[in-house]
Amino acid sequence: MTYESGTDQYDPWVKRLHVKMASPSLKDNTGDADRLIRTLKRELEVENIRIPYSLLANLPHKLRELQYDCSVAVYEDANIWNIIDIFPPDGYQQSYGIALDLGSSTLVMRLVNLDKGEVIRELSFRNPQITVGTDILSRIYYATQTGGLEELHSMLLDKINDKIHELCTQLEITPHEILALCVAGNTTMTHFFLGLDPYWICREPYIPVVNSPELILCKDLGVHINEMAPVFALPNVGSYFGGDLIAGILVSGMNHEKEICLLVDVGTNAEVVLGNKDWLMGCAGAAGPALEGGVASMGMMAGPGVIDKVWIDPETGKINYHTIDDLPPVGICGSGLIDLVAHLYLSGMIDLRGKFVPDKCGNRLVEIDGIGHFVVVSAEESATNQPLTLSQPDIDSLIRSKAAMYTILTTITKTVELSLRDISKFFIAGTFGSYIDPRSAIVIGMIPDLPLDTYIPLGNTSVKGATLALISREAREECMGIRDKITYLELNVNQEFMNLFSAAKFIPHTDKTLFPSVKVNESQAIGGA
Amino acid sequence: MTYESGTDQYDPWVKRLHVKMASPSLKDNTGDADRLIRTLKRELEVENIRIPYSLLANLPHKLRELQYDCSVAVYEDANIWNIIDIFPPDGYQQSYGIALDLGSSTLVMRLVNLDKGEVIRELSFRNPQITVGTDILSRIYYATQTGGLEELHSMLLDKINDKIHELCTQLEITPHEILALCVAGNTTMTHFFLGLDPYWICREPYIPVVNSPELILCKDLGVHINEMAPVFALPNVGSYFGGDLIAGILVSGMNHEKEICLLVDVGTNAEVVLGNKDWLMGCAGAAGPALEGGVASMGMMAGPGVIDKVWIDPETGKINYHTIDDLPPVGICGSGLIDLVAHLYLSGMIDLRGKFVPDKCGNRLVEIDGIGHFVVVSAEESATNQPLTLSQPDIDSLIRSKAAMYTILTTITKTVELSLRDISKFFIAGTFGSYIDPRSAIVIGMIPDLPLDTYIPLGNTSVKGATLALISREAREECMGIRDKITYLELNVNQEFMNLFSAAKFIPHTDKTLFPSVKVNESQAIGGA
């Protein structure tokens, strides 16, 4: 789903209109505010236009200074057109908006030119709440302590305001030229952003304070752009199905597809949506941070020197890898980890339970504190002067995570009496998802054995979705339509789920017919099972 | 126009609804805000319901405390229903609103029970801005000085907040149970109330900042009732035609009458509306403060001991009077002054130019600093131990004022090619107007010589109109309808106006055929003209 300036679909939330009013005279002595509204009504051909109280005090000075010829920023909400601000007609030619991905680890902010629908600058930065807790549950707990919620809210807002200030300084624009803000995040992050208590999100029956926040103004929230700029938070479906996933569906366009599509956002939670233009079903389940590389001893978030791709020569057993920015290796990220385990399996160095095969590993297998470690990068090659190793528990953890993912995928398709083979497009949302080699993910049995072109990485769909909502009225309405369309499947971790999970805790699976393409070199075939 | 609880017309701005929601469960895990909105949509059968951001933070606590069974205060604005607050279902059984007359001398505040449409308490108090200037022009000038506007705004708001606090304490209600505020005042007072610069109101081409203020919330304005309570200011038509007069028309109901009606609000400005159900024409002109008793040396605002009625025995020439609360006299108010001058004329003590007739006045006429003074109350009878006197300049001033009033009445009727005799109902708005004896006003030629039952005093139409707007949706809509219907007649003080004015500067008028009922005792007939 793309929008371009000049097409019908390009319809930004905030519009700037050139408004030239008749100057006051004895024959036309309408009030200043009424004069502006009267002219705007004619221009926009609408009934309800609102000028906020906070603009009234300065209005007569401004209109006279501009000789009743100005540029007016407006947006529509429930058939009411609200004035944000009034500008000179020939200055400030651009309107800006901010799209924000409220990631629990990383925030991504885009400055968008609303007049042209162009992304001017994108920057990403760590979520400052990480200092309170890397995982969201520990932050929810922290929020229950006195002042905790306020602290989490303001550390987030302060950081966002700092970055806005940074953007404005770099680009030489003033914050009051930024006229709208769209955010997408999971339900808890949206709560933190709005200063709402997430206490009930993680407690049965899992109730958010709000799923579809009404219109909020930046001045009330404390975001330092134009104080009358509206904030649109992509709606949540529930506690475990947030605006970030609505953004994913929006960006994928699966809600317009005739064929069955599946969307996965891989993270600590595996969030999955199945459906097409007629129906959408969503579910989410804990997959564990292993898929993101967050657990392995050498695991880390993507960054300079981090191994993001691995392949093992089947003939020589030589381990090849690629690091970000081609720097000496410092660790491995999720995509590298999936590659590594897939290739360890294909080369026979681990068996289908994910256990090291000492014969095949040779001297790469060392024991530290009684635990087997596989040396991926030697101390000499490593930027840390320490060997980078993968431990048996790291692999075990990844296998549990991939098994959880596969079980969730199986369960959601079974629920609607479909098979994984019915999926015509498999969208992978999230920056991390873009780095995963689907072939490796198939080999380890994390995702189904479908033709590789079925897999479509979408990148950071949260910031993309927030951008769409910023520049397209249709996209905003579509968010609401998607929210209303979704059936949320509460995953019952019952005996059947556990059976499926146990069967998936092998590489690629106990049922090899599910993964016909995955074949280990016969010579490397290993025993067991 | 009256509204009673239980009739179709009784439709208060703010409604309280009992809302019982389904408790959250795994099968129904909608968010708290969404749950409330969903239930309200069903109850109200409306599309758009808004819960303000400021209520969200506390919502989950409140709903759980009330076990999802509560009373919700809402109001409608442009097809959007806004939630003001959430209360226990069985506590706080009453909703209150405040109606406020923003008089430039006196403010009148009513506490209204919105559930029953009843006025609970009314109190009036001096406009604290009087310390800056008794007349509105001096306040407008003061507002142009640095910090002047802010000072005028906050002295007004502080006083209003004090009185609200006083009301709440007396009646044992909490300010957050007061859920709406309606105000009516002239254009300048409405500007001061809203903190808007009235600078351009008194300068050609006389442009208010705003005629029809949009919805304002109490928290933004700084009125200390429920912070989300909406404020409705009766709209102005222009700089010299304010919401107070819209209130007058609303209360008179002249906009529903078939016959020609006239409404006069007597004050420093004579504000006049002529019309019926088909058309309305308004104008305003300076009448001077004389009609209010504000100029005469013994003149003062109505209060204890103030002479409000005067009659002179035609046989004996004895001056009889009535004082407010039957206390010893301290001065005279406008209605007493009009009576006094009328009776002085009828008894021949002044001639048709308003000049003292020494022969008739006898020893009541004294000279102070070379100026003739008529002793109304002797020093012995007076509560001040000083004689209360009416000077020749006092009479001259009253005659100029009454001539201005009559000229304005003549001009507006002439403009639409009608005669004053075509008026079937002559409404007199304002507390002061209620005290005027129409017969005396006719005798001095201030108002036309129509049958006495043509004159209908309405009392304080500003506070009455604000009350109607508070308790009736129809009344609020009618205010907008009235505003749109009015043609404002800019009074040109041209030669014709001056000729009419000169002719009206006699008692009752140079053209005696206009006042056939006014006959001075033949024996007292005086010469001249």
CSV table of N, CA, C and O in Angstrom, one decimal, chain A residues 10-83:
chain,number,residue,atom,x,y,z
A,10,TYR,N,-3.4,10.1,-1.8
A,10,TYR,CA,-2.6,10.9,-0.9
A,10,TYR,C,-3.5,12.0,-0.3
A,10,TYR,O,-3.9,12.9,-1.0
A,11,ASP,N,-3.7,11.8,0.9
A,11,ASP,CA,-4.7,12.7,1.6
A,11,ASP,C,-4.2,12.9,3.0
A,11,ASP,O,-4.7,12.2,3.9
A,12,PRO,N,-3.2,13.7,3.2
A,12,PRO,CA,-2.6,13.8,4.6
A,12,PRO,C,-3.6,14.2,5.6
A,12,PRO,O,-4.6,14.9,5.3
A,13,TRP,N,-3.4,13.8,6.8
A,13,TRP,CA,-4.2,14.1,7.9
A,13,TRP,C,-4.3,15.6,8.1
A,13,TRP,O,-5.4,16.2,8.3
A,14,VAL,N,-3.2,16.2,8.0
A,14,VAL,CA,-3.2,17.7,8.2
A,14,VAL,C,-3.0,18.3,6.8
A,14,VAL,O,-2.1,18.0,6.1
A,15,LYS,N,-3.9,19.3,6.6
A,15,LYS,CA,-3.8,20.0,5.3
A,15,LYS,C,-3.4,21.5,5.6
A,15,LYS,O,-3.8,22.0,6.6
A,16,ARG,N,-2.7,22.1,4.6
A,16,ARG,CA,-2.5,23.5,4.7
A,16,ARG,C,-3.3,24.2,3.6
A,16,ARG,O,-3.2,23.8,2.4
A,17,LEU,N,-4.1,25.1,4.0
A,17,LEU,CA,-4.9,25.8,3.0
A,17,LEU,C,-4.5,27.3,2.9
A,17,LEU,O,-4.3,27.9,4.0
A,18,HIS,N,-4.4,27.9,1.7
A,18,HIS,CA,-4.2,29.3,1.6
A,18,HIS,C,-5.6,30.0,1.8
A,18,HIS,O,-6.6,29.6,1.1
A,19,VAL,N,-5.7,30.8,2.7
A,19,VAL,CA,-7.0,31.5,3.0
A,19,VAL,C,-6.9,33.0,2.9
A,19,VAL,O,-6.1,33.6,3.7
A,20,LYS,N,-7.6,33.5,2.0
A,20,LYS,CA,-7.6,35.0,1.8
A,20,LYS,C,-8.9,35.5,2.2
A,20,LYS,O,-9.9,35.2,1.5
A,21,MET,N,-9.0,36.3,3.3
A,21,MET,CA,-10.3,36.8,3.7
A,21,MET,C,-10.5,38.2,3.2
A,21,MET,O,-9.6,38.9,3.0
A,22,ALA,N,-11.8,38.6,3.1
A,22,ALA,CA,-12.1,40.0,2.9
A,22,ALA,C,-11.7,40.7,4.2
A,22,ALA,O,-11.9,40.3,5.3
A,23,SER,N,-11.1,41.9,4.0
A,23,SER,CA,-10.7,42.7,5.1
A,23,SER,C,-11.9,43.3,5.8
A,23,SER,O,-12.9,43.5,5.2
A,24,PRO,N,-11.9,43.4,7.1
A,24,PRO,CA,-13.0,44.0,7.8
A,24,PRO,C,-13.4,45.4,7.3
A,24,PRO,O,-12.5,46.2,7.0
A,25,SER,N,-14.6,45.7,7.3
A,25,SER,CA,-15.1,47.0,7.0
A,25,SER,C,-16.4,47.2,7.7
A,25,SER,O,-17.0,46.3,8.3
A,26,LEU,N,-16.9,48.4,7.7
A,26,LEU,CA,-18.2,48.7,8.4
A,26,LEU,C,-19.3,47.9,7.8
A,26,LEU,O,-20.2,47.5,8.5
A,27,LYS,N,-19.2,47.6,6.5
A,27,LYS,CA,-20.2,46.8,5.9
A,27,LYS,C,-20.1,45.3,6.2
A,27,LYS,O,-21.0,44.5,5.9
A,28,ASP,N,-18.9,44.9,6.6
A,28,ASP,CA,-18.6,43.5,6.9
A,28,ASP,C,-17.8,43.4,8.1
A,28,ASP,O,-16.6,43.2,8.1
A,29,ASN,N,-18.5,43.6,9.3
A,29,ASN,CA,-17.7,43.7,10.5
A,29,ASN,C,-17.9,42.4,11.4
A,29,ASN,O,-17.9,42.5,12.6
A,30,THR,N,-17.9,41.3,10.7
A,30,THR,CA,-17.8,40.0,11.4
A,30,THR,C,-16.6,39.9,12.2
A,30,THR,O,-15.5,40.5,11.9
A,31,GLY,N,-16.6,39.2,13.3
A,31,GLY,CA,-15.5,39.0,14.2
A,31,GLY,C,-14.3,38.3,13.4
A,31,GLY,O,-14.6,37.6,12.4
A,32,ASP,N,-13.2,38.4,14.0
A,32,ASP,CA,-12.0,37.8,13.3
A,32,ASP,C,-12.1,36.3,13.2
A,32,ASP,O,-11.9,35.7,12.1
A,33,ALA,N,-12.4,35.6,14.3
A,33,ALA,CA,-12.5,34.2,14.3
A,33,ALA,C,-13.7,33.7,13.3
A,33,ALA,O,-13.5,32.8,12.5
A,34,ASP,N,-14.8,34.4,13.4
A,34,ASP,CA,-15.9,34.1,12.6
A,34,ASP,C,-15.6,34.3,11.1
A,34,ASP,O,-16.0,33.6,10.2
A,35,ARG,N,-14.8,35.3,10.8
A,35,ARG,CA,-14.4,35.6,9.4
A,35,ARG,C,-13.5,34.5,8.9
A,35,ARG,O,-13.7,34.0,7.8
A,36,LEU,N,-12.6,34.1,9.7
A,36,LEU,CA,-11.7,33.0,9.3
A,36,LEU,C,-12.5,31.7,9.0
A,36,LEU,O,-12.4,31.0,8.0
A,37,ILE,N,-13.4,31.4,9.9
A,37,ILE,CA,-14.2,30.2,9.8
A,37,ILE,C,-15.2,30.3,8.6
A,37,ILE,O,-15.3,29.3,7.8
A,38,ARG,N,-15.8,31.4,8.4
A,38,ARG,CA,-16.6,31.6,7.2
A,38,ARG,C,-15.9,31.4,5.9
A,38,ARG,O,-16.4,30.6,5.1
A,39,THR,N,-14.7,31.9,5.8
A,39,THR,CA,-13.9,31.7,4.6
A,39,THR,C,-13.5,30.2,4.4
A,39,THR,O,-13.6,29.7,3.4
A,40,LEU,N,-13.1,29.6,5.6
A,40,LEU,CA,-12.6,28.2,5.5
A,40,LEU,C,-13.8,27.3,5.1
A,40,LEU,O,-13.6,26.3,4.4
A,41,LYS,N,-15.0,27.6,5.6
A,41,LYS,CA,-16.2,26.8,5.3
A,41,LYS,C,-16.4,26.8,3.8
A,41,LYS,O,-16.7,25.8,3.2
A,42,ARG,N,-16.2,28.0,3.2
A,42,ARG,CA,-16.4,28.1,1.8
A,42,ARG,C,-15.3,27.3,1.0
A,42,ARG,O,-15.6,26.6,0.1
A,43,GLU,N,-14.1,27.4,1.5
A,43,GLU,CA,-13.0,26.7,0.8
A,43,GLU,C,-13.1,25.2,0.9
A,43,GLU,O,-12.9,24.5,-0.1
A,44,LEU,N,-13.5,24.7,2.1
A,44,LEU,CA,-13.5,23.3,2.3
A,44,LEU,C,-14.8,22.7,2.0
A,44,LEU,O,-15.0,21.5,2.0
A,45,GLU,N,-15.9,23.5,1.9
A,45,GLU,CA,-17.2,23.1,1.7
A,45,GLU,C,-17.6,22.1,2.8
A,45,GLU,O,-18.1,21.0,2.5
A,46,VAL,N,-17.4,22.5,4.0
A,46,VAL,CA,-17.8,21.7,5.2
A,46,VAL,C,-18.6,22.6,6.2
A,46,VAL,O,-18.6,23.8,6.1
A,47,GLU,N,-19.2,21.9,7.1
A,47,GLU,CA,-20.1,22.6,8.0
A,47,GLU,C,-19.4,23.0,9.3
A,47,GLU,O,-19.6,24.1,9.8
A,48,ASN,N,-18.7,22.1,9.9
A,48,ASN,CA,-18.1,22.3,11.2
A,48,ASN,C,-16.6,22.6,11.2
A,48,ASN,O,-15.8,21.7,10.9
A,49,ILE,N,-16.3,23.8,11.6
A,49,ILE,CA,-14.8,24.2,11.7
A,49,ILE,C,-14.6,24.7,13.1
A,49,ILE,O,-15.4,25.5,13.6
A,50,ARG,N,-13.6,24.3,13.7
A,50,ARG,CA,-13.3,24.7,15.1
A,50,ARG,C,-12.0,25.4,15.2
A,50,ARG,O,-11.0,24.9,14.7
A,51,ILE,N,-12.0,26.5,15.8
A,51,ILE,CA,-10.7,27.2,16.1
A,51,ILE,C,-10.5,27.1,17.6
A,51,ILE,O,-11.4,27.4,18.4
A,52,PRO,N,-9.4,26.5,18.0
A,52,PRO,CA,-9.2,26.2,19.4
A,52,PRO,C,-9.1,27.5,20.2
A,52,PRO,O,-8.6,28.5,19.7
A,53,TYR,N,-9.5,27.4,21.4
A,53,TYR,CA,-9.5,28.5,22.4
A,53,TYR,C,-8.1,29.1,22.5
A,53,TYR,O,-7.9,30.4,22.5
A,54,SER,N,-7.1,28.2,22.5
A,54,SER,CA,-5.7,28.7,22.7
A,54,SER,C,-5.2,29.6,21.5
A,54,SER,O,-4.3,30.4,21.7
A,55,LEU,N,-5.9,29.5,20.4
A,55,LEU,CA,-5.5,30.3,19.2
A,55,LEU,C,-6.2,31.7,19.2
A,55,LEU,O,-5.7,32.6,18.6
A,56,LEU,N,-7.3,31.8,19.9
A,56,LEU,CA,-8.1,33.0,19.9
A,56,LEU,C,-7.4,34.3,20.3
A,56,LEU,O,-7.5,35.3,19.7
A,57,ALA,N,-6.7,34.1,21.4
A,57,ALA,CA,-6.1,35.4,22.0
A,57,ALA,C,-5.2,36.1,21.0
A,57,ALA,O,-5.2,37.3,21.0
A,58,ASN,N,-4.4,35.3,20.3
A,58,ASN,CA,-3.5,36.0,19.4
A,58,ASN,C,-4.0,36.2,18.0
A,58,ASN,O,-3.4,36.8,17.1
A,59,LEU,N,-5.2,35.6,17.7
A,59,LEU,CA,-5.8,35.7,16.4
A,59,LEU,C,-5.9,37.1,15.8
A,59,LEU,O,-5.4,37.3,14.6
A,60,PRO,N,-6.4,38.1,16.5
A,60,PRO,CA,-6.6,39.4,15.9
A,60,PRO,C,-5.3,40.0,15.5
A,60,PRO,O,-5.1,40.7,14.4
A,61,HIS,N,-4.2,39.8,16.3
A,61,HIS,CA,-2.9,40.4,16.0
A,61,HIS,C,-2.4,39.7,14.7
A,61,HIS,O,-1.9,40.4,13.8
A,62,LYS,N,-2.5,38.4,14.7
A,62,LYS,CA,-1.9,37.6,13.6
A,62,LYS,C,-2.6,38.0,12.3
A,62,LYS,O,-1.9,38.2,11.3
A,63,LEU,N,-3.9,38.0,12.3
A,63,LEU,CA,-4.7,38.3,11.1
A,63,LEU,C,-4.3,39.7,10.5
A,63,LEU,O,-4.2,39.9,9.3
A,64,ARG,N,-4.2,40.6,11.4
A,64,ARG,CA,-3.9,42.0,11.0
A,64,ARG,C,-2.4,42.1,10.5
A,64,ARG,O,-2.2,42.7,9.4
A,65,GLU,N,-1.5,41.4,11.2
A,65,GLU,CA,-0.1,41.3,10.7
A,65,GLU,C,-0.1,40.7,9.3
A,65,GLU,O,0.7,41.2,8.5
A,66,LEU,N,-0.9,39.7,9.1
A,66,LEU,CA,-0.8,39.0,7.8
A,66,LEU,C,-1.8,39.6,6.8
A,66,LEU,O,-2.0,39.1,5.7
A,67,GLN,N,-2.5,40.7,7.2
A,67,GLN,CA,-3.4,41.4,6.3
A,67,GLN,C,-4.5,40.4,5.8
A,67,GLN,O,-4.9,40.5,4.6
A,68,TYR,N,-5.0,39.6,6.7
A,68,TYR,CA,-6.1,38.7,6.4
A,68,TYR,C,-5.8,37.7,5.2
A,68,TYR,O,-6.7,37.3,4.5
A,69,ASP,N,-4.5,37.4,5.1
A,69,ASP,CA,-4.1,36.5,4.0
A,69,ASP,C,-3.1,35.5,4.6
A,69,ASP,O,-2.0,35.9,5.0
A,70,CYS,N,-3.6,34.3,4.8
A,70,CYS,CA,-2.7,33.4,5.6
A,70,CYS,C,-2.8,32.0,5.1
A,70,CYS,O,-3.6,31.6,4.2
A,71,SER,N,-2.1,31.1,5.7
A,71,SER,CA,-2.1,29.7,5.4
A,71,SER,C,-2.5,29.0,6.7
A,71,SER,O,-2.0,29.3,7.8
A,72,VAL,N,-3.5,28.2,6.6
A,72,VAL,CA,-4.2,27.6,7.8
A,72,VAL,C,-4.0,26.1,7.8
A,72,VAL,O,-4.3,25.5,6.8
A,73,ALA,N,-3.5,25.6,8.9
A,73,ALA,CA,-3.3,24.1,9.0
A,73,ALA,C,-4.6,23.5,9.7
A,73,ALA,O,-4.9,24.0,10.8
A,74,VAL,N,-5.2,22.6,9.1
A,74,VAL,CA,-6.4,22.0,9.6
A,74,VAL,C,-6.4,20.5,9.5
A,74,VAL,O,-5.6,19.9,8.7
A,75,TYR,N,-7.2,19.8,10.3
A,75,TYR,CA,-7.3,18.4,10.2
A,75,TYR,C,-8.8,18.0,10.5
A,75,TYR,O,-9.4,18.8,11.3
A,76,GLU,N,-9.2,16.9,10.1
A,76,GLU,CA,-10.6,16.5,10.3
A,76,GLU,C,-10.7,15.4,11.3
A,76,GLU,O,-9.8,14.5,11.4
A,77,ASP,N,-11.7,15.5,12.2
A,77,ASP,CA,-11.9,14.5,13.2
A,77,ASP,C,-13.4,14.4,13.4
A,77,ASP,O,-14.0,15.4,13.8
A,78,ALA,N,-14.0,13.3,13.1
A,78,ALA,CA,-15.5,13.1,13.2
A,78,ALA,C,-16.3,14.2,12.6
A,78,ALA,O,-17.1,14.8,13.3
A,79,ASN,N,-15.9,14.5,11.4
A,79,ASN,CA,-16.7,15.6,10.6
A,79,ASN,C,-16.5,17.0,11.2
A,79,ASN,O,-17.2,17.9,10.8
A,80,ILE,N,-15.5,17.1,12.1
A,80,ILE,CA,-15.2,18.5,12.5
A,80,ILE,C,-13.8,18.8,12.0
A,80,ILE,O,-12.9,18.0,12.2
A,81,TRP,N,-13.7,19.9,11.4
A,81,TRP,CA,-12.4,20.4,10.9
A,81,TRP,C,-11.8,21.3,12.0
A,81,TRP,O,-12.4,22.3,12.4
A,82,ASN,N,-10.6,20.9,12.5
A,82,ASN,CA,-10.0,21.7,13.6
A,82,ASN,C,-8.8,22.4,13.1
A,82,ASN,O,-8.0,21.9,12.3
A,83,ILE,N,-8.7,23.7,13.5
A,83,ILE,CA,-7.6,24.5,13.1
A,83,ILE,C,-6.4,24.2,14.0
A,83,ILE,O,-6.6,24.2,15.2
